[in-house]
Structure formats: C-alpha cells, structure tokens
mmCIF file of C-alpha atoms in Angstrom:
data_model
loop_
_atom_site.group_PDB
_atom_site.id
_atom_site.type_symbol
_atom_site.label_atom_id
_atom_site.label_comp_id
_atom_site.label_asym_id
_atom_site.label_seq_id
_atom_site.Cartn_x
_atom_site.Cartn_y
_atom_site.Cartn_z
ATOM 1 C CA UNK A 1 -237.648 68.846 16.818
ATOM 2 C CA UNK A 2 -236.480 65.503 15.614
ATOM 3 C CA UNK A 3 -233.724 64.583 18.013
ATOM 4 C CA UNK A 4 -237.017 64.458 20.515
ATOM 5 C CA UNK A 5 -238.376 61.751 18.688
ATOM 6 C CA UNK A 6 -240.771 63.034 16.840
ATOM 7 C CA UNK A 7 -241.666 62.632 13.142
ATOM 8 C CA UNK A 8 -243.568 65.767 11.488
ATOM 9 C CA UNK A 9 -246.322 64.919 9.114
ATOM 10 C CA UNK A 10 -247.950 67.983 7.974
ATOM 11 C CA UNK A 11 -249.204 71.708 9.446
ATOM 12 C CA UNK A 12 -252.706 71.353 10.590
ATOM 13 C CA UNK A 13 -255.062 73.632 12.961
ATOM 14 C CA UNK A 14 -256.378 77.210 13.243
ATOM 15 C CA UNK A 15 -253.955 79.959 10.787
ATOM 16 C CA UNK A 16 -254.989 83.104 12.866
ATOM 17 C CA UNK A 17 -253.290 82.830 15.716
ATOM 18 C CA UNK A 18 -249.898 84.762 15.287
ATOM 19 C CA UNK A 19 -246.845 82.671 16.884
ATOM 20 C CA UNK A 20 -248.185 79.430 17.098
ATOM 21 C CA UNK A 21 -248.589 76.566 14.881
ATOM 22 C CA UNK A 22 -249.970 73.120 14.949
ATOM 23 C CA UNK A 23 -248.482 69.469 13.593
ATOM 24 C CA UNK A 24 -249.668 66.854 12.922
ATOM 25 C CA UNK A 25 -246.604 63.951 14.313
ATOM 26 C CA UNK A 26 -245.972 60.967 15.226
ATOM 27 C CA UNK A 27 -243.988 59.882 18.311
ATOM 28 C CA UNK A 28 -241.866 57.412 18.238
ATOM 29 C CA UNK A 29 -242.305 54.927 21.109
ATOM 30 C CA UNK A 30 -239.218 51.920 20.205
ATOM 31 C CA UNK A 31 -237.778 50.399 17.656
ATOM 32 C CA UNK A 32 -236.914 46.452 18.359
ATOM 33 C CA UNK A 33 -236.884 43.755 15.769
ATOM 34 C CA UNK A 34 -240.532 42.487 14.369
ATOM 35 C CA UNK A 35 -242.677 39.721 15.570
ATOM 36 C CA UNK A 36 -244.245 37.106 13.519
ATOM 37 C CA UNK A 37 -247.282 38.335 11.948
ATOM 38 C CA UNK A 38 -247.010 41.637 13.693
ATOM 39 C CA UNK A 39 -248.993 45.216 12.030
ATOM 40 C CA UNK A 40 -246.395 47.778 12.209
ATOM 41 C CA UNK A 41 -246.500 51.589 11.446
ATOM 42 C CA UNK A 42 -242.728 51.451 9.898
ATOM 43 C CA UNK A 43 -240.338 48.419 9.146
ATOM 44 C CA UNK A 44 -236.711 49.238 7.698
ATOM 45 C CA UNK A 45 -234.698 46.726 6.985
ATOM 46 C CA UNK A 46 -230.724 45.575 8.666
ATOM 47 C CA UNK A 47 -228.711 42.959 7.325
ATOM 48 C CA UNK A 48 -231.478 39.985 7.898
ATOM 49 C CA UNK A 49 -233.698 41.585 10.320
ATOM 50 C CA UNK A 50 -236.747 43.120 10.140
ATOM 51 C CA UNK A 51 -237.040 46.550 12.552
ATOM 52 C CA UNK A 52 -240.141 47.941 12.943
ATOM 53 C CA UNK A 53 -241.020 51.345 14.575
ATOM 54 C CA UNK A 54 -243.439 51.403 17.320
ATOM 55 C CA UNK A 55 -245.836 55.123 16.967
ATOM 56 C CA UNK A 56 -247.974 57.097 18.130
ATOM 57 C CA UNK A 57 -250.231 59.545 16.458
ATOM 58 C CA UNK A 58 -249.857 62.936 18.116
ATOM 59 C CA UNK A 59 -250.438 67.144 17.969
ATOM 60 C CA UNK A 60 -247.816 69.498 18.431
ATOM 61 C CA UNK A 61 -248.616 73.084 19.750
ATOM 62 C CA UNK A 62 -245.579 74.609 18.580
ATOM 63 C CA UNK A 63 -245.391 78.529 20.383
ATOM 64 C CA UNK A 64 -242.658 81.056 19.612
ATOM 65 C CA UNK A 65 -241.554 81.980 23.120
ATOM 66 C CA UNK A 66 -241.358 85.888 22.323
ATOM 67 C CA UNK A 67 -244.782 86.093 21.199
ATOM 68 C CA UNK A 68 -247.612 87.103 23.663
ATOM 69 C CA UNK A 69 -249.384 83.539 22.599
ATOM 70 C CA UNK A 70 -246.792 81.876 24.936
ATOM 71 C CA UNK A 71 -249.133 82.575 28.087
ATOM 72 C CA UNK A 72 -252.475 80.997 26.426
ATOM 73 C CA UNK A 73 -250.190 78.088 25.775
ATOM 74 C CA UNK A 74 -248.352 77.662 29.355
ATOM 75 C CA UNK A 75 -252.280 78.523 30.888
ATOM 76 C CA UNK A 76 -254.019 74.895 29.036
ATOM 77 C CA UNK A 77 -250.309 73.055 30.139
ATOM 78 C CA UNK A 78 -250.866 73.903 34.072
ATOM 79 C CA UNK A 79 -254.745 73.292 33.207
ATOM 80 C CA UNK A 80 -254.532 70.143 31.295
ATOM 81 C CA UNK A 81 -251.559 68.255 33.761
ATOM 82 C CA UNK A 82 -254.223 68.822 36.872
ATOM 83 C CA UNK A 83 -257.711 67.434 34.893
ATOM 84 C CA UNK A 84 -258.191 63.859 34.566
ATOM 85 C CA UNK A 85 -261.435 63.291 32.492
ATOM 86 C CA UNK A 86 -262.440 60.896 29.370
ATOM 87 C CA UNK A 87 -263.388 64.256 27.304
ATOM 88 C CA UNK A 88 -260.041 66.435 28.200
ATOM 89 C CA UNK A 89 -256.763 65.462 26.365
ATOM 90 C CA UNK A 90 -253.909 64.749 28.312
ATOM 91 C CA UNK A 91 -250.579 65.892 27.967
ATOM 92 C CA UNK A 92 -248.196 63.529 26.775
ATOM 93 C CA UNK A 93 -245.020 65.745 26.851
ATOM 94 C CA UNK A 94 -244.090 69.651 26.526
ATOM 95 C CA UNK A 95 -240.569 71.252 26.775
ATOM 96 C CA UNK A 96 -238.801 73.941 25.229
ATOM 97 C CA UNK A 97 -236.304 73.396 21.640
ATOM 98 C CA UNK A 98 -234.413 76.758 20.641
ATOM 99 C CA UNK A 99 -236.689 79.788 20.431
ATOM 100 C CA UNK A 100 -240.097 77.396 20.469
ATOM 101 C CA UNK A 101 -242.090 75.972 23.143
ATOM 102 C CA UNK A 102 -243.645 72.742 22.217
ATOM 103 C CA UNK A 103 -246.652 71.063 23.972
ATOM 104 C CA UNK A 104 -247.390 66.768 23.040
ATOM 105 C CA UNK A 105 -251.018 65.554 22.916
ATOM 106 C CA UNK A 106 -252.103 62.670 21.853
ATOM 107 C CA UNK A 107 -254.300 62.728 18.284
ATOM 108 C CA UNK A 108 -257.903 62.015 18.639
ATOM 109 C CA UNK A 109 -259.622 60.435 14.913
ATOM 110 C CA UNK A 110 -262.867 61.918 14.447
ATOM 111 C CA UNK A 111 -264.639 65.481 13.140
ATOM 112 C CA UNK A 112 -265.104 69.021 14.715
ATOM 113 C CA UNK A 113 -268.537 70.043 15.066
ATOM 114 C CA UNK A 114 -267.820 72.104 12.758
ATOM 115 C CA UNK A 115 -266.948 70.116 10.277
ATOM 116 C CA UNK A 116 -270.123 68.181 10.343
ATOM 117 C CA UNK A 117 -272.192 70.958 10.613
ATOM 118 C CA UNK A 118 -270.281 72.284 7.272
ATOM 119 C CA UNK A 119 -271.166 68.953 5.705
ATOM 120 C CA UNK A 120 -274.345 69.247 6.347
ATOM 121 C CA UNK A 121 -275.366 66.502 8.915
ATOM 122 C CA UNK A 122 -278.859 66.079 9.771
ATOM 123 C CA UNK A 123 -279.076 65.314 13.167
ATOM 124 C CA UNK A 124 -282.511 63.659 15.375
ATOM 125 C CA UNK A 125 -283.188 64.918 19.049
ATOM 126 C CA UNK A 126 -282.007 62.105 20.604
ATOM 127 C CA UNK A 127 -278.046 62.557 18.419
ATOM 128 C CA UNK A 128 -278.334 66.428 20.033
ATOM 129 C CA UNK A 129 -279.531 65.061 23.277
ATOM 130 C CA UNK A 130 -276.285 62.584 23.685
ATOM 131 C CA UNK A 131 -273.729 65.050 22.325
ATOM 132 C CA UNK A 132 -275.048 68.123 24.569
ATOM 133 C CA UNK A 133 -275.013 65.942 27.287
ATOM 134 C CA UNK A 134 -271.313 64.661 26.943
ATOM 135 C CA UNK A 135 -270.995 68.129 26.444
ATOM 136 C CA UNK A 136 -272.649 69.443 29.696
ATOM 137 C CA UNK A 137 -270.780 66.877 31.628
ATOM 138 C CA UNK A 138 -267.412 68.119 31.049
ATOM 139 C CA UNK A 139 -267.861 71.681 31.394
ATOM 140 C CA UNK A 140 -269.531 70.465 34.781
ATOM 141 C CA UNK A 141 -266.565 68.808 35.811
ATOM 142 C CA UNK A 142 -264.337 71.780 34.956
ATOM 143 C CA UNK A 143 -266.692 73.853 36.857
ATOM 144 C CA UNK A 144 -266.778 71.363 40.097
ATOM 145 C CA UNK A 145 -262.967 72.071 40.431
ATOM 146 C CA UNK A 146 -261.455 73.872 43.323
ATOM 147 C CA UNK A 147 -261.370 76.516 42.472
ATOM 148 C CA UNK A 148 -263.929 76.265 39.345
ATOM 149 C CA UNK A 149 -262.206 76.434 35.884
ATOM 150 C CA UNK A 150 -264.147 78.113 33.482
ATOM 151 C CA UNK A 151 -263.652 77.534 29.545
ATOM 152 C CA UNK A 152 -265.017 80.528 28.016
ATOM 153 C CA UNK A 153 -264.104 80.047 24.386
ATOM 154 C CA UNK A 154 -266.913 77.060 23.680
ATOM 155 C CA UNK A 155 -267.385 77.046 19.528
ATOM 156 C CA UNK A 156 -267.930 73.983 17.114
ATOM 157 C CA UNK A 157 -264.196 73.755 16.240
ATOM 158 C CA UNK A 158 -263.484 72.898 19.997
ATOM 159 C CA UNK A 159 -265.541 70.342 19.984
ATOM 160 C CA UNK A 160 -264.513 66.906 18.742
ATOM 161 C CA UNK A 161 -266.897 63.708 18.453
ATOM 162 C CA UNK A 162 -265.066 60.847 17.888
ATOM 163 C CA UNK A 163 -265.470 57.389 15.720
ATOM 164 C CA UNK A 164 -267.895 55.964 18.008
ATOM 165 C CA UNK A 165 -270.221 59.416 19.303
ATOM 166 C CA UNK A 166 -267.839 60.699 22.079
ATOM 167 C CA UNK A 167 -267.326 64.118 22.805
ATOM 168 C CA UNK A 168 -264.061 65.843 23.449
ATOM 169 C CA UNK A 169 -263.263 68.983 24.481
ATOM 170 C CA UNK A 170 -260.143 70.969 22.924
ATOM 171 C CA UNK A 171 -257.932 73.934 23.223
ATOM 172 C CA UNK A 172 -257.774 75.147 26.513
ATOM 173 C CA UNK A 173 -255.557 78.235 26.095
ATOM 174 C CA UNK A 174 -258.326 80.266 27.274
ATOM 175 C CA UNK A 175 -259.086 78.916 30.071
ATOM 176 C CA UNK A 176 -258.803 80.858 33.519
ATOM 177 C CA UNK A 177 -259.846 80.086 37.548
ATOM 178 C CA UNK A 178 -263.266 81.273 39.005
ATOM 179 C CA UNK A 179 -262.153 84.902 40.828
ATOM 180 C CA UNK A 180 -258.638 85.412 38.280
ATOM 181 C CA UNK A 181 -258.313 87.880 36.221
ATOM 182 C CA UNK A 182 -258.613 87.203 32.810
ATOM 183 C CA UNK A 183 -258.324 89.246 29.046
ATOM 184 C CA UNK A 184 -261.946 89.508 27.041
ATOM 185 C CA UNK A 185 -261.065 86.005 25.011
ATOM 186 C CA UNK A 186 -264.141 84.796 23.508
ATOM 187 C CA UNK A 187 -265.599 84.637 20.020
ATOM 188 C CA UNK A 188 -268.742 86.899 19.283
ATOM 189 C CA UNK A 189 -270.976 84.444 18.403
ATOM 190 C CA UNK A 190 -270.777 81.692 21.220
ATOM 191 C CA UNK A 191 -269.463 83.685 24.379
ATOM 192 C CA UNK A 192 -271.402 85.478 27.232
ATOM 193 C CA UNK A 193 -271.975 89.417 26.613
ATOM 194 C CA UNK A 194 -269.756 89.718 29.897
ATOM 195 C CA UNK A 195 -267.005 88.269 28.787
ATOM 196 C CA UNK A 196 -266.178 91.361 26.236
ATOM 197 C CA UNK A 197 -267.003 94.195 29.144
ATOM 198 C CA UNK A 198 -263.913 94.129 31.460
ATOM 199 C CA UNK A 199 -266.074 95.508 33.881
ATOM 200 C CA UNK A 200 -268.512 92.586 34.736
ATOM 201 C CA UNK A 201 -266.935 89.489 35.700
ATOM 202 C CA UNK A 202 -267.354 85.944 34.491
ATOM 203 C CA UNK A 203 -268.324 82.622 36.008
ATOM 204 C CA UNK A 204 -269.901 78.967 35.303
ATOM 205 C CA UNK A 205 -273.230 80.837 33.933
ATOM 206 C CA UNK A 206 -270.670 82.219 31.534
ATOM 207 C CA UNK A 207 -269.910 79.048 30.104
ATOM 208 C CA UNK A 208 -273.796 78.123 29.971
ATOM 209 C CA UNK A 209 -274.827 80.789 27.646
ATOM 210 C CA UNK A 210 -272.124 79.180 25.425
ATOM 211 C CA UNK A 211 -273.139 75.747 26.032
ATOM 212 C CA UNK A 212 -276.647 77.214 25.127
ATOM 213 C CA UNK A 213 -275.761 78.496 21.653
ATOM 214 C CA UNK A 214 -274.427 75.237 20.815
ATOM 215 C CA UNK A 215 -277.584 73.700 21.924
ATOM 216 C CA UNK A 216 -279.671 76.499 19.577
ATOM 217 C CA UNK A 217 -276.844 75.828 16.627
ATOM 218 C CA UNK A 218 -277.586 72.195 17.000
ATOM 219 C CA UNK A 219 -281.512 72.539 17.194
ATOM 220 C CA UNK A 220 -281.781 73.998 14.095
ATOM 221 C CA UNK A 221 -279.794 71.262 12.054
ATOM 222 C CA UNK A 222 -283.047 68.997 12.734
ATOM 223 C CA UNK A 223 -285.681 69.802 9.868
ATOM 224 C CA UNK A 224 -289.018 70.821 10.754
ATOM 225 C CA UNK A 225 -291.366 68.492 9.415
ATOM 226 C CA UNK A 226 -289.172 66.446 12.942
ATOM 227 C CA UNK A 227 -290.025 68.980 15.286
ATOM 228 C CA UNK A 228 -293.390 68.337 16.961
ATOM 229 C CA UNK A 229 -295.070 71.799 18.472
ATOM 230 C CA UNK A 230 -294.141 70.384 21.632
ATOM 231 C CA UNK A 231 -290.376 69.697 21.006
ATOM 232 C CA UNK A 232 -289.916 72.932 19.952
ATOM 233 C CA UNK A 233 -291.355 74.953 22.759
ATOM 234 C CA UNK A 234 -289.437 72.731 25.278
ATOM 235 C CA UNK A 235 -286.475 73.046 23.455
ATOM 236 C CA UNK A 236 -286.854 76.657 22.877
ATOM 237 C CA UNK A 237 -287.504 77.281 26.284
ATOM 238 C CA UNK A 238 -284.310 75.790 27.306
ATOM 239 C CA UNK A 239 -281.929 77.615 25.181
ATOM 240 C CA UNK A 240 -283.568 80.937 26.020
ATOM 241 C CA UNK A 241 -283.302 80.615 30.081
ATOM 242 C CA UNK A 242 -279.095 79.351 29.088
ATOM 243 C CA UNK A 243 -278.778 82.252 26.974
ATOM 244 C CA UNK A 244 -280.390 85.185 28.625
ATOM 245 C CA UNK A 245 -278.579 88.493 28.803
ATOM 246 C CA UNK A 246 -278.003 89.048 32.518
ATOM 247 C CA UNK A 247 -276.085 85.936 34.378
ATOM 248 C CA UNK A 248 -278.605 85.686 37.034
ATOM 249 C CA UNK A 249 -281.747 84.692 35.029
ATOM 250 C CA UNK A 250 -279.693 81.897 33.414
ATOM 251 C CA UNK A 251 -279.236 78.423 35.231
ATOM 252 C CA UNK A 252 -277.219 78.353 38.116
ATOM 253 C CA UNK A 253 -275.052 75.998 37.244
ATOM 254 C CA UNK A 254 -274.644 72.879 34.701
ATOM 255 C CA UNK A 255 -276.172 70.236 37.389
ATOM 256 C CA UNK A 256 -279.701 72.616 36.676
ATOM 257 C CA UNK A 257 -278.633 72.533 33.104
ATOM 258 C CA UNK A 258 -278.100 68.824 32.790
ATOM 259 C CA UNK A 259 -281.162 68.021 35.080
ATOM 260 C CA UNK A 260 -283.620 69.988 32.023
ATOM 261 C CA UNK A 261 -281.594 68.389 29.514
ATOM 262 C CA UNK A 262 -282.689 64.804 30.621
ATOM 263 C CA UNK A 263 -286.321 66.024 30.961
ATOM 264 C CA UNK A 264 -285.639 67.170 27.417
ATOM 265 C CA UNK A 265 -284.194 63.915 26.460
ATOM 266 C CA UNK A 266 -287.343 61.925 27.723
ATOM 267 C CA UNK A 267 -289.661 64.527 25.484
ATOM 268 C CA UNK A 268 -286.939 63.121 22.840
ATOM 269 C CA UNK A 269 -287.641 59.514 23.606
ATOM 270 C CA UNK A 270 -291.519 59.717 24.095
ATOM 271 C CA UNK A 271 -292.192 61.567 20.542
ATOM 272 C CA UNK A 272 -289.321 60.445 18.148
#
C-alpha cells in the first residue's frame, strides 16, 4: 500500500467483521524544502536542506475482494461520492492493490458515543437536545434524497462528536435506496423489528425507531434528581411514538421528528 502514498500507523476499528480491516494512515500530500518557522508533520534531512513532509491524517477500509464484505464496502463508496453534507465523510480516494480493495477517508479527532457513554459522561437536556438534533438532521438529509437513502444500522459507535460538539455520522456499508432490496443488517438493540423479517419492508420510519433508541440511551445518562416530572413525560412521550412497534404509529418522517424535538428543546431551555 505504500507506493500509493500512504504511511500505516496502526490497526484500528471494529474486529468482527471477517475480510475487512481498518488503519489508521497518513497520506502524504508533498514533500518540498521547509519554510522559515514552519510546523511540519516530518522533516528529513539532504545535504543542507531541510525537507519536510506535508500529511494528512486518514482511515483506510482495507476489504479482501473474495470476501462477501466487498459489497457493504463498494455500497457506502457509490453512497458516500453522491452525499455532500458537514456530518457525512467524504471520500478522499479508493482503488484496488493486489487481492484488497482499499477505500481513503479523511480522520475525524473526537469520541464515539460510545465511548463517552462507556466513560461515563453525564450529560444535561440541552447536551442531548444539540447532539439528537445534529443527529436528526443528517438522517433527514439522507432521507430527502432521490430516491431516499436509508441508514439502518444507527448505534453509538457510528456516531462521532467531534472536538467542538459536532456530530458525524460513520460507516455506511449498510446503507441501501428506499424500494431496493436489501439483507436483514441491523443490530438487535437499535434497529426497527422490520428490518430482521424479510417479509416487511423498510423505510425512513425505520431509521426513526433507531434514532429513537439513541434518544432513550441518551435520556437515561441524565440523573434524576435533573429530570423535572415534566421533562420526563415529554421526553418519554417522544421516544415511545419513535419507537413503536408497527411503522405507521411512529412519526412520519424526521421533519415531524425534528419539529417535537425543538418543542422538547424549549421544555429544555425553560426548566434547566
């Protein structure tokens, strides 16, 4: 992978998934001599000249092409090149090297949900209120696309918040058009009951229940004596109509979900 121009720095990402791994890299950009009182990432040395190397922090989604992972990997490549939103990586590069496929996004610093919610954050109502709605606002725009693109595999280890409180969406291997076939991907404890029955089909509200179990997840990271009575019945109320069994009794789509999430938000501001 090095004659791409590409320095590996160590293995990183999810160990499960058979036939694909994830680096940590850097990408080199140029290499031209160094200016006064310029920060560098590298500097070697020829003759009297100082060269310094110009990088960029990236992930590599290394894929063996033989395994079956290949098509989760090619599916968030044709996704990823036609999205253009502040909370989607873009794809810097992908091509093929011997018997792997690689795809080239750019590093983003900051935690998983996950990870915070391992550490043990406490968060307030307006923290949840800001994140959800970052949140709701990309799986909108995925769902305003013609035709809609639904997610379907929303978890806290997908979702990134960066150094300064943005949200980022990641891995998109799972992703699949509104009316396309797709396999029963998911996770049990995030996805819609209708995405593991082959026989029901899947769409925005799908994505909702999800987006709804991240909401309840995050609810109960605030501690009680925070909650007033009436915080918690609005709140409640919420993540029971995005999580209800059957489709039809959830919200329609994430503009209704987004639209309760601000009335939320004001509860938020007028009690905290």
């Amino acid at each position: 992978m090095e004659k791409w121009n590409y320095i590996l720095r160590e293995e990183i990402g999810e160990k499960d998934k058979e036939g694909r791994h994830v680096f940590l890299a850097d990408r080199i950009l140029s290499e031209a001599p160094r200016e006064y009182g310029e920060r560098v990432s590298e500097e070697r040395t020829a003759g009297e000249k100082a060269y310094v190397t110009r990088m960029q922090r990236v992930v590599i989604k290394s894929t063996d092409c033989s395994s079956a992972y290949l098509r989760h990997t090619l599916t968030e490549l044709n996704c990823l090149q036609e999205l253009q939103h502040p909370g989607i990586p873009k794809v810097l590069e992908h091509y093929r090297a011997g018997k792997n496929y690689h795809l080239v996004l750019p590093y983003i610093e900051g935690d998983s949900l996950k990870k915070r919610l391992e550490e043990n954050w406490i968060f307030d109502f307006l923290q949840i209120y800001s994140l959800l709605r970052q949140l709701g606002e990309i799986l909108q725009y995925l769902h305003q696309q013609e035709p809609p693109v639904l997610y379907r595999d929303l978890k806290p280890e997908h979702i990134l918040i960066d150094q300064i409180g943005q949200v980022c969406l990641l891995d998109f291997d799972g992703v699949i058009l509104l009316g396309k076939a797709g396999d029963g991907i998911g996770n049990s404890r995030f996805s819609a009951p209708e995405q593991f029955d082959l026989r029901r089909k899947t769409d925005q509200r799908s994505d909702i229940y999800a987006f709804g179990k991240i909401a309840e997840l995050l609810f109960r990271q605030v501690p009680e004596e925070r909650r007033t009575e009436n915080e918690q019945k609005k709140w409640s109320r919420f993540i029971k109509h995005c999580t209800r069994e059957r489709p039809e009794k959830r919200y329609k789509d994430m503009e209704a979900v987004l639209r309760e999430l601000q009335k939320l938000n004001h509860t938020a501001e007028k009690y905290g």
